């Protein structure tokens, strides 16, 4: 038993000694004190070993057996008491050392040089760059830049939006009169969307975007298919549109009746044949395998608008020319004074009774290619227009939210490498960031006196999204909107769509987006001063 206690004491001593190793000691522990304790323990165990050896030597003496046994019992009792206190002391020391290492603060040393730290900062773009190197001028420069370069130069008269909608509606009315007798495809009144109607347009020349809803008559209808499971994740912004023909199933039931006479059966078969011929004819014009084909629809749409203009051109004192633009029909109004108005008309199909449309294309959206011509883009542009109108009534009267958008888009256009190059960071990305921030901040923060800080917030948010390669579409998958916004529940509860998804797989595209972002941060201030100087001199 004493040997076991001694062995246990030795183990505790080894553990305590390892904790007090020079590499683990703090500055508060003295080396001399540790050495003295170790020497003291060594002397005790040396004496104990000598005593045990003497006990073995005297074990064979029968005369002293009784005396030895008595002495051994007494010594064992004393030794047990001593070892017990020794173990308690060791456990106490061990506990105090563990408590000290767990509770006392440690200050890790930084061995990196200043050059290494600067290199790490450069490698962490955009995490640190967008938060530390925002070269945003003060409010006086921002106000001067906005008044001189944006408000007084690129703003169209407010009445132009009303004229564009009125003129396009007149064209569509003439088109309805032409198509009423030879087609089931009908055009509704147009809906203005985009920057000019939302009052943040600053591009030159100004372009007015118009949605033209289409529908079918005489029992035909369109059935949109969105959020399809067969679409890949990067194409969830698209849907297909099936053309549904009149109820042929009902006619089939009548033909099976044995009570009908021969003349009635012939009449039914002739009506079915006529309906099938009309359906096949219409499908061949605008469909591919009974799915609405946006290229065929655009072709029909452009021809219909050209015919309608020929019938109403005598009412206007300007010329109208048509241009084939990807995904839409381009119109150019030319006055004799030299003023031009550019219009983009997008054919669209309404999603049920909502304000969400499936359109042939969408301006400034994404670089992704469409899967095929039977896939239409899901557009919430009308809902976004309504949201910005509601926000304009909620924020202070002199709000800076649209000014922020105009300034950033104006700068991105000026910073393009060439006029023909398309920016990866288009205006729709900045608009999406702005709408996210409008919901996340108090309305009072958007007063015009906070213009500098709100610009900083937009750029920081965009930098964070670029870092994470994720920017969610504002309307889809956002359950905070009420039903009055005109968004179907299937879209409110859908999986959020990532506008930056292509950055994950397309490294070149992502690299160009980062370069554009860094260019804005670096050249914002000097470019503003240069634009102010040029416009003031001219």
Short mmCIF file of C-alpha atoms in Angstrom, two decimals:
data_model
loop_
_atom_site.label_atom_id
_atom_site.label_comp_id
_atom_site.label_asym_id
_atom_site.label_seq_id
_atom_site.Cartn_x
_atom_site.Cartn_y
_atom_site.Cartn_z
CA UNK A 1 0.00 0.00 0.00
CA UNK A 2 2.73 2.58 0.78
CA UNK A 3 4.44 1.70 -2.49
CA UNK A 4 1.23 2.38 -4.43
CA UNK A 5 0.74 5.67 -2.65
CA UNK A 6 4.32 6.58 -3.39
CA UNK A 7 3.88 5.71 -7.07
CA UNK A 8 0.75 7.84 -7.24
CA UNK A 9 2.63 10.72 -5.62
CA UNK A 10 5.37 10.38 -8.22
CA UNK A 11 2.76 10.56 -11.03
CA UNK A 12 1.26 13.69 -9.54
CA UNK A 13 4.72 15.16 -9.25
CA UNK A 14 5.45 14.43 -12.93
CA UNK A 15 2.15 16.03 -14.03
CA UNK A 16 2.78 19.08 -11.89
CA UNK A 17 6.31 19.33 -13.20
CA UNK A 18 5.10 19.17 -16.81
CA UNK A 19 2.64 21.98 -16.14
CA UNK A 20 5.46 24.05 -14.75
CA UNK A 21 7.68 23.37 -17.72
CA UNK A 22 9.46 26.57 -18.85
CA UNK A 23 7.47 26.62 -22.11
CA UNK A 24 4.17 26.59 -20.21
CA UNK A 25 5.06 28.85 -17.33
CA UNK A 26 3.70 32.34 -17.20
CA UNK A 27 5.74 35.32 -16.13
CA UNK A 28 4.34 35.10 -12.60
CA UNK A 29 5.93 31.66 -11.74
CA UNK A 30 9.50 31.67 -10.42
CA UNK A 31 11.92 28.95 -11.66
CA UNK A 32 13.90 28.86 -8.36
CA UNK A 33 10.78 28.00 -6.37
CA UNK A 34 10.01 25.09 -8.67
CA UNK A 35 13.57 23.77 -8.45
CA UNK A 36 13.51 23.88 -4.65
CA UNK A 37 10.25 21.90 -4.53
CA UNK A 38 11.65 19.26 -6.84
CA UNK A 39 14.82 18.87 -4.74
CA UNK A 40 12.74 18.60 -1.57
CA UNK A 41 10.62 15.80 -3.07
CA UNK A 42 13.73 13.97 -4.31
CA UNK A 43 15.31 13.99 -0.85
CA UNK A 44 12.11 12.63 0.72
CA UNK A 45 11.89 9.73 -1.70
CA UNK A 46 15.61 8.96 -1.29
CA UNK A 47 15.17 8.60 2.45
CA UNK A 48 12.13 6.43 1.87
CA UNK A 49 14.11 4.09 -0.42
CA UNK A 50 16.89 3.74 2.20
CA UNK A 51 14.34 2.89 4.88
CA UNK A 52 12.72 0.23 2.71
CA UNK A 53 16.12 -1.36 1.95
CA UNK A 54 16.95 -1.51 5.65
CA UNK A 55 13.57 -3.15 6.34
CA UNK A 56 14.32 -5.88 3.79
CA UNK A 57 17.70 -6.58 5.37
CA UNK A 58 16.24 -6.97 8.83
CA UNK A 59 13.34 -9.16 7.68
CA UNK A 60 15.32 -12.46 8.16
CA UNK A 61 16.16 -11.80 11.85
CA UNK A 62 13.63 -13.86 13.97
CA UNK A 63 14.49 -12.11 17.20
CA UNK A 64 13.53 -8.76 15.89
CA UNK A 65 10.45 -9.93 13.94
CA UNK A 66 8.00 -8.75 16.54
CA UNK A 67 9.85 -5.47 16.99
CA UNK A 68 10.02 -4.90 13.23
CA UNK A 69 6.36 -5.66 12.71
CA UNK A 70 5.48 -3.21 15.43
CA UNK A 71 7.73 -0.56 13.95
CA UNK A 72 6.44 -1.24 10.44
CA UNK A 73 2.85 -0.78 11.54
CA UNK A 74 3.68 2.47 13.24
CA UNK A 75 5.71 3.71 10.29
CA UNK A 76 3.02 2.61 7.84
CA UNK A 77 0.42 4.51 9.78
CA UNK A 78 2.64 7.58 9.84
CA UNK A 79 3.56 7.17 6.18
CA UNK A 80 -0.08 6.77 5.13
CA UNK A 81 -0.97 9.98 6.92
CA UNK A 82 1.98 11.76 5.34
CA UNK A 83 1.20 10.44 1.84
CA UNK A 84 -2.45 11.44 2.22
CA UNK A 85 -1.50 15.02 2.97
CA UNK A 86 1.08 14.91 0.22
CA UNK A 87 -1.53 13.77 -2.35
CA UNK A 88 -3.99 16.46 -1.21
CA UNK A 89 -1.26 19.06 -1.60
CA UNK A 90 -0.39 17.86 -5.10
CA UNK A 91 -4.06 17.80 -6.19
CA UNK A 92 -4.52 21.33 -4.83
CA UNK A 93 -1.47 22.59 -6.73
CA UNK A 94 -2.66 20.87 -9.91
CA UNK A 95 -6.16 22.36 -9.59
CA UNK A 96 -4.82 25.89 -9.01
CA UNK A 97 -2.52 25.63 -12.04
CA UNK A 98 -5.33 24.44 -14.32
CA UNK A 99 -7.57 27.26 -13.05
CA UNK A 100 -4.86 29.82 -13.72
CA UNK A 101 -4.34 28.67 -17.31
CA UNK A 102 -8.08 28.68 -18.06
CA UNK A 103 -8.99 32.04 -16.51
CA UNK A 104 -5.99 34.32 -16.94
CA UNK A 105 -6.01 36.31 -20.19
CA UNK A 106 -3.47 35.48 -22.86
CA UNK A 107 -2.18 38.11 -25.23
CA UNK A 108 -0.95 36.41 -28.42
CA UNK A 109 2.02 38.04 -30.04
CA UNK A 110 1.80 39.18 -33.67
CA UNK A 111 4.98 38.30 -35.52
CA UNK A 112 3.83 39.66 -38.91
CA UNK A 113 5.65 42.64 -40.29
CA UNK A 114 3.85 45.72 -41.61
CA UNK A 115 4.58 44.63 -45.19
CA UNK A 116 2.97 41.23 -44.58
CA UNK A 117 -0.12 42.88 -43.05
CA UNK A 118 -0.52 45.17 -46.06
CA UNK A 119 -0.22 42.15 -48.37
CA UNK A 120 -2.94 40.35 -46.44
CA UNK A 121 -5.24 43.35 -46.80
CA UNK A 122 -4.76 43.39 -50.56
CA UNK A 123 -5.51 39.66 -50.79
CA UNK A 124 -8.79 40.03 -48.87
CA UNK A 125 -10.61 42.04 -51.58
CA UNK A 126 -13.36 43.02 -51.38
CA UNK A 127 -13.86 42.37 -47.63
CA UNK A 128 -11.58 45.22 -46.56
CA UNK A 129 -11.42 47.33 -49.66
CA UNK A 130 -15.10 48.18 -49.77
CA UNK A 131 -15.08 49.15 -46.08
CA UNK A 132 -11.85 51.14 -45.92
CA UNK A 133 -11.22 52.84 -49.27
CA UNK A 134 -14.53 54.40 -50.25
CA UNK A 135 -13.49 57.60 -51.98
CA UNK A 136 -16.85 59.36 -51.63
CA UNK A 137 -16.76 63.17 -51.82
CA UNK A 138 -18.58 65.30 -49.27
CA UNK A 139 -22.18 66.42 -49.69
CA UNK A 140 -21.32 69.78 -51.29
CA UNK A 141 -19.46 68.08 -54.14
CA UNK A 142 -22.19 65.45 -54.51
CA UNK A 143 -24.93 68.08 -54.74
CA UNK A 144 -22.94 70.09 -57.28
CA UNK A 145 -22.23 66.99 -59.34
CA UNK A 146 -25.88 65.95 -59.33
CA UNK A 147 -27.22 69.39 -60.27
CA UNK A 148 -24.66 70.10 -63.00
CA UNK A 149 -24.11 66.68 -64.58
CA UNK A 150 -27.35 64.76 -64.06
CA UNK A 151 -30.35 66.95 -63.33
CA UNK A 152 -29.63 69.67 -65.89
CA UNK A 153 -28.30 67.40 -68.65
CA UNK A 154 -29.98 64.00 -68.86
CA UNK A 155 -33.49 64.68 -67.57
CA UNK A 156 -36.35 64.39 -70.07
CA UNK A 157 -39.55 66.45 -69.58
CA UNK A 158 -42.00 64.80 -67.20
CA UNK A 159 -44.71 64.84 -69.88
CA UNK A 160 -42.66 62.56 -72.14
CA UNK A 161 -43.72 59.43 -70.20
CA UNK A 162 -47.39 60.32 -70.68
CA UNK A 163 -46.82 60.92 -74.39
CA UNK A 164 -45.02 57.59 -74.86
CA UNK A 165 -47.81 55.61 -73.21
CA UNK A 166 -50.50 57.48 -75.13
CA UNK A 167 -48.75 57.05 -78.48
CA UNK A 168 -48.09 53.32 -77.98
CA UNK A 169 -51.72 52.78 -76.92
CA UNK A 170 -52.87 54.44 -80.14
CA UNK A 171 -50.65 52.08 -82.12
CA UNK A 172 -52.04 49.10 -80.22
CA UNK A 173 -55.63 50.22 -80.80
CA UNK A 174 -54.97 50.39 -84.55
CA UNK A 175 -53.30 46.99 -84.32
CA UNK A 176 -56.38 45.52 -82.61
CA UNK A 177 -58.60 46.80 -85.41
CA UNK A 178 -56.38 45.12 -87.99
CA UNK A 179 -55.95 41.82 -86.16
CA UNK A 180 -59.52 41.44 -84.97
CA UNK A 181 -60.63 39.51 -88.08
CA UNK A 182 -57.60 37.42 -88.93
CA UNK A 183 -55.99 36.43 -85.62
CA UNK A 184 -56.88 35.28 -82.12
CA UNK A 185 -53.80 37.04 -80.69
CA UNK A 186 -54.84 40.37 -79.11
CA UNK A 187 -52.71 43.17 -77.63
CA UNK A 188 -53.78 44.95 -74.43
CA UNK A 189 -52.94 48.53 -73.44
CA UNK A 190 -49.27 49.08 -72.62
CA UNK A 191 -47.69 49.42 -69.18
CA UNK A 192 -44.73 51.73 -68.60
CA UNK A 193 -41.82 50.29 -66.59
CA UNK A 194 -38.15 50.95 -65.95
CA UNK A 195 -35.95 53.90 -65.16
CA UNK A 196 -37.82 56.68 -66.99
CA UNK A 197 -41.20 55.88 -65.47
CA UNK A 198 -39.63 55.32 -62.03
CA UNK A 199 -37.89 58.73 -62.34
CA UNK A 200 -34.30 57.63 -61.93
CA UNK A 201 -33.24 57.46 -65.57
CA UNK A 202 -29.96 59.23 -66.30
CA UNK A 203 -28.62 57.49 -69.40
CA UNK A 204 -28.18 59.39 -72.62
CA UNK A 205 -30.09 58.97 -74.85
CA UNK A 206 -33.14 58.17 -72.75
CA UNK A 207 -34.93 54.89 -73.48
CA UNK A 208 -38.54 54.22 -72.47
CA UNK A 209 -39.44 50.60 -71.68
CA UNK A 210 -43.01 49.42 -72.35
CA UNK A 211 -44.71 46.11 -71.59
CA UNK A 212 -47.41 45.07 -74.07
CA UNK A 213 -49.58 42.26 -72.63
CA UNK A 214 -50.93 39.74 -75.14
CA UNK A 215 -53.87 37.37 -74.76
CA UNK A 216 -56.01 35.00 -76.83
CA UNK A 217 -59.69 35.14 -77.68
CA UNK A 218 -62.43 32.70 -78.80
CA UNK A 219 -61.74 30.13 -76.08
CA UNK A 220 -57.97 30.02 -76.50
CA UNK A 221 -55.79 30.90 -73.51
CA UNK A 222 -52.20 30.92 -72.27
CA UNK A 223 -51.16 28.74 -69.33
CA UNK A 224 -47.84 29.92 -67.81
CA UNK A 225 -45.58 27.32 -66.21
CA UNK A 226 -43.14 28.79 -63.69
CA UNK A 227 -40.97 27.35 -60.89
CA UNK A 228 -40.70 24.14 -62.94
CA UNK A 229 -38.80 21.26 -61.41
CA UNK A 230 -37.16 20.42 -64.74
CA UNK A 231 -35.42 23.82 -64.89
CA UNK A 232 -31.80 23.94 -63.69
CA UNK A 233 -31.14 26.21 -60.68
CA UNK A 234 -29.53 28.93 -62.78
CA UNK A 235 -32.64 29.19 -64.99
CA UNK A 236 -35.29 29.56 -62.28
CA UNK A 237 -35.94 33.12 -63.46
CA UNK A 238 -37.69 31.71 -66.53
CA UNK A 239 -40.97 30.00 -67.33
CA UNK A 240 -42.81 28.50 -70.28
CA UNK A 241 -46.23 29.33 -71.71
CA UNK A 242 -48.55 26.64 -73.08
CA UNK A 243 -51.24 27.60 -75.59
CA UNK A 244 -54.51 25.91 -74.60
CA UNK A 245 -57.09 25.37 -77.37
CA UNK A 246 -60.90 25.48 -76.95
CA UNK A 247 -62.57 22.53 -75.22
CA UNK A 248 -62.15 19.76 -77.74
CA UNK A 249 -62.90 17.19 -75.05
CA UNK A 250 -66.51 18.38 -74.82
CA UNK A 251 -67.00 17.93 -78.54
CA UNK A 252 -65.59 14.43 -78.32
CA UNK A 253 -68.22 13.44 -75.80
CA UNK A 254 -71.04 14.57 -78.11
CA UNK A 255 -69.70 12.53 -81.02
CA UNK A 256 -70.00 9.31 -79.02
CA UNK A 257 -73.76 9.77 -78.50
CA UNK A 258 -75.83 7.28 -80.55
CA UNK A 259 -78.97 9.45 -80.38
CA UNK A 260 -77.52 12.17 -82.64
CA UNK A 261 -78.55 12.13 -86.27
CA UNK A 262 -76.13 12.10 -89.19
CA UNK A 263 -76.41 15.80 -90.09
CA UNK A 264 -75.61 16.82 -86.50
CA UNK A 265 -72.58 14.54 -86.41
CA UNK A 266 -71.28 16.01 -89.64
CA UNK A 267 -71.73 19.53 -88.24
CA UNK A 268 -69.83 18.60 -85.07
CA UNK A 269 -66.98 17.02 -87.04
CA UNK A 270 -66.78 20.08 -89.30
CA UNK A 271 -66.58 22.43 -86.27
CA UNK A 272 -63.88 20.29 -84.68
CA UNK A 273 -61.96 20.21 -87.94
CA UNK A 274 -62.27 24.00 -88.27
CA UNK A 275 -61.11 24.52 -84.68
CA UNK A 276 -58.15 22.21 -85.20
CA UNK A 277 -57.16 24.03 -88.38
CA UNK A 278 -57.33 27.45 -86.67
CA UNK A 279 -55.40 26.17 -83.65
CA UNK A 280 -52.68 24.61 -85.79
CA UNK A 281 -52.44 27.77 -87.87
CA UNK A 282 -52.08 30.00 -84.79
CA UNK A 283 -49.62 27.59 -83.15
CA UNK A 284 -47.45 27.58 -86.27
CA UNK A 285 -47.29 31.40 -86.13
CA UNK A 286 -46.36 31.94 -82.45
CA UNK A 287 -45.55 28.51 -80.94
CA UNK A 288 -42.99 25.74 -81.00
CA UNK A 289 -44.57 22.42 -80.00
CA UNK A 290 -47.51 24.33 -78.43
CA UNK A 291 -45.16 26.40 -76.25
CA UNK A 292 -45.15 30.12 -76.95
CA UNK A 293 -41.94 31.01 -78.82
CA UNK A 294 -40.76 34.54 -78.06
CA UNK A 295 -38.87 34.86 -81.36
CA UNK A 296 -42.00 34.00 -83.35
CA UNK A 297 -44.08 36.32 -81.18
CA UNK A 298 -41.60 39.16 -81.73
CA UNK A 299 -41.72 38.63 -85.47
CA UNK A 300 -45.53 38.79 -85.48
CA UNK A 301 -45.47 41.74 -83.06
CA UNK A 302 -43.14 43.85 -85.20
CA UNK A 303 -45.18 43.22 -88.35
CA UNK A 304 -48.41 44.11 -86.54
CA UNK A 305 -46.99 47.40 -85.20
CA UNK A 306 -45.63 48.33 -88.65
CA UNK A 307 -49.08 47.77 -90.22
CA UNK A 308 -50.80 49.81 -87.54
CA UNK A 309 -48.38 52.72 -88.04
CA UNK A 310 -49.15 52.81 -91.73
CA UNK A 311 -52.82 53.37 -90.81
CA UNK A 312 -52.26 56.17 -88.27
CA UNK A 313 -49.07 57.92 -89.46
CA UNK A 314 -51.09 60.76 -91.05
CA UNK A 315 -52.18 61.88 -87.57
CA UNK A 316 -48.65 62.71 -86.36
CA UNK A 317 -46.04 65.26 -87.39
CA UNK A 318 -43.02 63.03 -86.76
CA UNK A 319 -41.47 59.96 -88.34
CA UNK A 320 -41.36 56.50 -86.77
CA UNK A 321 -38.74 53.87 -87.56
CA UNK A 322 -38.59 50.27 -86.37
CA UNK A 323 -35.46 48.47 -85.18
CA UNK A 324 -34.87 44.80 -84.41
CA UNK A 325 -33.47 44.74 -80.89
CA UNK A 326 -32.85 41.49 -79.02
CA UNK A 327 -35.96 40.54 -77.06
CA UNK A 328 -38.08 43.54 -77.99
CA UNK A 329 -39.31 45.84 -80.76
CA UNK A 330 -37.38 49.08 -80.96
CA UNK A 331 -39.20 52.30 -81.93
CA UNK A 332 -37.54 55.60 -82.75
CA UNK A 333 -39.63 58.78 -82.84
CA UNK A 334 -37.91 61.46 -84.95
CA UNK A 335 -39.03 65.09 -84.83
CA UNK A 336 -38.09 67.63 -87.47
CA UNK A 337 -36.35 69.66 -84.74
CA UNK A 338 -33.85 66.83 -84.31
CA UNK A 339 -35.21 65.52 -81.04
CA UNK A 340 -35.49 61.72 -80.82
CA UNK A 341 -37.41 59.47 -78.44
CA UNK A 342 -36.39 55.82 -78.12
CA UNK A 343 -38.91 53.19 -77.07
CA UNK A 344 -38.49 49.48 -76.33
CA UNK A 345 -41.75 47.49 -76.52
CA UNK A 346 -41.69 44.04 -74.87
CA UNK A 347 -44.51 41.54 -75.58
CA UNK A 348 -45.57 39.94 -72.31
CA UNK A 349 -48.04 37.42 -70.87
CA UNK A 350 -49.68 38.16 -67.53
CA UNK A 351 -49.28 35.56 -64.79
CA UNK A 352 -52.89 34.83 -63.79
CA UNK A 353 -54.46 37.95 -62.22
CA UNK A 354 -51.23 39.35 -60.80
CA UNK A 355 -48.87 42.14 -61.85
CA UNK A 356 -46.11 39.65 -62.68
CA UNK A 357 -45.42 39.06 -66.36
CA UNK A 358 -43.50 36.64 -68.50
CA UNK A 359 -41.59 38.77 -71.01
CA UNK A 360 -39.44 38.01 -74.02
CA UNK A 361 -36.43 39.71 -72.44
CA UNK A 362 -35.51 42.23 -69.79
CA UNK A 363 -33.09 45.18 -70.02
CA UNK A 364 -29.93 45.29 -67.91
CA UNK A 365 -30.70 42.04 -66.17
CA UNK A 366 -28.08 39.32 -66.49
CA UNK A 367 -25.58 37.89 -68.91
CA UNK A 368 -27.00 34.37 -68.70
CA UNK A 369 -28.23 32.85 -71.93
CA UNK A 370 -31.84 31.70 -72.20
CA UNK A 371 -32.27 27.89 -72.32
CA UNK A 372 -34.36 28.07 -75.51
CA UNK A 373 -36.77 30.39 -77.32
CA UNK A 374 -39.74 28.86 -75.47
CA UNK A 375 -38.52 30.17 -72.09
CA UNK A 376 -39.74 33.60 -71.03
CA UNK A 377 -38.24 35.76 -68.31
CA UNK A 378 -40.27 36.27 -65.10
CA UNK A 379 -40.53 40.05 -64.67
CA UNK A 380 -41.69 41.82 -61.51
CA UNK A 381 -41.03 45.25 -63.06
CA UNK A 382 -44.61 46.45 -62.52
CA UNK A 383 -44.50 45.39 -58.87
CA UNK A 384 -41.15 47.12 -58.42
CA UNK A 385 -42.56 50.30 -60.00
CA UNK A 386 -45.45 50.18 -57.52
CA UNK A 387 -43.06 49.55 -54.61
CA UNK A 388 -40.93 52.59 -55.47
CA UNK A 389 -44.06 54.75 -55.70
CA UNK A 390 -45.08 53.62 -52.21
CA UNK A 391 -41.58 54.31 -50.89
CA UNK A 392 -41.65 57.82 -52.41
CA UNK A 393 -44.65 58.57 -50.17
CA UNK A 394 -43.02 57.04 -47.08
CA UNK A 395 -39.52 58.56 -47.17
CA UNK A 396 -38.95 62.28 -46.47
CA UNK A 397 -40.05 64.74 -49.13
CA UNK A 398 -36.47 65.61 -50.04
CA UNK A 399 -35.30 62.01 -50.27
CA UNK A 400 -31.93 60.94 -51.66
CA UNK A 401 -32.74 57.32 -52.59
CA UNK A 402 -33.23 57.98 -56.30
CA UNK A 403 -30.28 60.38 -56.36
CA UNK A 404 -28.04 57.59 -55.09
CA UNK A 405 -29.20 55.34 -57.91
CA UNK A 406 -28.73 58.02 -60.55
CA UNK A 407 -25.23 58.94 -59.37
CA UNK A 408 -23.98 55.34 -59.35
CA UNK A 409 -25.46 54.49 -62.76
CA UNK A 410 -24.12 57.70 -64.28
CA UNK A 411 -20.64 56.88 -62.99
CA UNK A 412 -20.71 53.28 -64.25
CA UNK A 413 -21.65 54.53 -67.72
CA UNK A 414 -18.78 57.04 -67.67
CA UNK A 415 -16.30 54.40 -66.51
CA UNK A 416 -16.97 51.97 -69.36
CA UNK A 417 -13.83 51.02 -71.27
CA UNK A 418 -15.59 51.51 -74.60
CA UNK A 419 -19.12 52.55 -75.70
CA UNK A 420 -19.74 49.09 -77.16
CA UNK A 421 -18.74 47.20 -74.01
CA UNK A 422 -21.57 46.10 -71.73
CA UNK A 423 -21.12 46.54 -67.98
CA UNK A 424 -21.45 43.42 -65.86
CA UNK A 425 -22.73 45.53 -62.97
CA UNK A 426 -25.81 46.84 -64.76
CA UNK A 427 -28.40 49.27 -63.47
CA UNK A 428 -30.74 46.48 -62.34
CA UNK A 429 -28.18 45.29 -59.77
CA UNK A 430 -27.90 48.77 -58.23
CA UNK A 431 -31.69 49.09 -58.23
CA UNK A 432 -32.03 45.73 -56.45
CA UNK A 433 -29.52 46.76 -53.77
CA UNK A 434 -31.39 50.03 -53.25
CA UNK A 435 -34.74 48.28 -52.79
CA UNK A 436 -33.22 45.90 -50.23
CA UNK A 437 -31.84 48.84 -48.26
CA UNK A 438 -35.12 50.77 -48.42
CA UNK A 439 -36.74 47.98 -46.43
CA UNK A 440 -33.88 47.50 -43.96
CA UNK A 441 -33.38 51.13 -42.83
CA UNK A 442 -35.63 53.72 -41.20
CA UNK A 443 -37.27 56.06 -43.69
CA UNK A 444 -35.74 59.10 -41.97
CA UNK A 445 -32.26 57.89 -42.97
CA UNK A 446 -33.04 58.73 -46.60
CA UNK A 447 -33.24 62.48 -46.14
CA UNK A 448 -31.12 64.36 -48.67
CA UNK A 449 -28.68 65.44 -45.96
CA UNK A 450 -27.59 61.77 -45.67
CA UNK A 451 -26.69 61.37 -49.35
CA UNK A 452 -23.02 60.62 -48.68
CA UNK A 453 -23.80 57.92 -46.10
CA UNK A 454 -26.47 56.22 -48.19
CA UNK A 455 -24.09 56.04 -51.15
CA UNK A 456 -21.59 54.38 -48.84
CA UNK A 457 -24.25 51.91 -47.66
CA UNK A 458 -25.18 50.91 -51.22
CA UNK A 459 -21.55 50.33 -52.21
CA UNK A 460 -20.85 48.36 -49.03
CA UNK A 461 -23.91 46.19 -49.58
CA UNK A 462 -22.92 45.57 -53.18
CA UNK A 463 -19.36 44.73 -52.12
CA UNK A 464 -20.65 42.25 -49.55
CA UNK A 465 -22.85 40.61 -52.21
CA UNK A 466 -19.89 40.37 -54.60
CA UNK A 467 -17.79 38.83 -51.85
CA UNK A 468 -20.49 36.20 -51.19
CA UNK A 469 -21.41 35.92 -54.89
CA UNK A 470 -25.05 36.27 -53.94
CA UNK A 471 -27.64 38.99 -54.59
CA UNK A 472 -31.24 37.85 -54.15
CA UNK A 473 -34.00 39.12 -56.39
CA UNK A 474 -36.09 41.59 -54.47
CA UNK A 475 -39.63 40.35 -55.09
CA UNK A 476 -39.27 36.58 -55.53
CA UNK A 477 -38.92 34.62 -52.29
CA UNK A 478 -39.50 37.75 -50.18
CA UNK A 479 -42.41 36.98 -47.85
CA UNK A 480 -42.53 40.48 -46.33
CA UNK A 481 -44.70 41.85 -49.13
CA UNK A 482 -48.49 41.99 -48.69
CA UNK A 483 -50.84 40.60 -51.30
CA UNK A 484 -51.70 44.16 -52.37
CA UNK A 485 -48.34 44.30 -54.14
CA UNK A 486 -49.75 42.01 -56.84
CA UNK A 487 -47.29 39.14 -56.34
CA UNK A 488 -48.63 35.55 -56.45
CA UNK A 489 -48.09 33.46 -53.33
CA UNK A 490 -46.21 30.85 -55.35
CA UNK A 491 -43.51 33.48 -55.98
CA UNK A 492 -43.55 34.92 -52.47
CA UNK A 493 -42.85 31.47 -51.01
CA UNK A 494 -40.52 30.33 -53.79
CA UNK A 495 -36.79 29.78 -53.31
CA UNK A 496 -34.96 33.14 -53.55
CA UNK A 497 -33.24 33.61 -56.91
CA UNK A 498 -29.55 34.58 -56.86
CA UNK A 499 -28.75 37.23 -59.48
CA UNK A 500 -25.01 36.57 -58.99
CA UNK A 501 -25.21 32.82 -59.51
CA UNK A 502 -23.25 33.02 -62.77
CA UNK A 503 -20.28 34.45 -60.82
CA UNK A 504 -19.82 31.08 -59.12
CA UNK A 505 -19.07 29.23 -62.36
CA UNK A 506 -17.85 32.02 -64.67
CA UNK A 507 -14.55 33.24 -63.22
CA UNK A 508 -13.91 35.73 -66.02
CA UNK A 509 -17.30 37.36 -65.53
CA UNK A 510 -16.77 37.55 -61.78
CA UNK A 511 -13.31 39.03 -62.26
CA UNK A 512 -14.70 41.72 -64.57
CA UNK A 513 -17.44 42.55 -62.03
CA UNK A 514 -14.79 42.97 -59.30
CA UNK A 515 -12.74 45.22 -61.57
CA UNK A 516 -15.78 47.40 -62.31
CA UNK A 517 -16.57 47.63 -58.61
CA UNK A 518 -13.00 48.53 -57.67
CA UNK A 519 -12.95 51.13 -60.45
CA UNK A 520 -15.99 52.84 -58.98
CA UNK A 521 -14.38 52.96 -55.54
CA UNK A 522 -11.10 54.28 -56.84
CA UNK A 523 -12.25 56.79 -59.48
CA UNK A 524 -15.53 58.08 -58.05
CA UNK A 525 -14.16 61.30 -56.56
CA UNK A 526 -11.79 62.31 -59.42
CA UNK A 527 -14.43 61.50 -62.06
CA UNK A 528 -17.02 63.68 -60.34
CA UNK A 529 -14.64 66.63 -60.22
CA UNK A 530 -13.76 66.12 -63.88
CA UNK A 531 -17.42 66.00 -64.94
CA UNK A 532 -18.22 69.14 -62.93
CA UNK A 533 -15.33 70.96 -64.58
CA UNK A 534 -16.27 69.88 -68.12
CA UNK A 535 -19.95 70.79 -67.76
CA UNK A 536 -19.17 74.11 -66.08
CA UNK A 537 -16.76 75.16 -68.85
CA UNK A 538 -19.13 74.15 -71.65
#
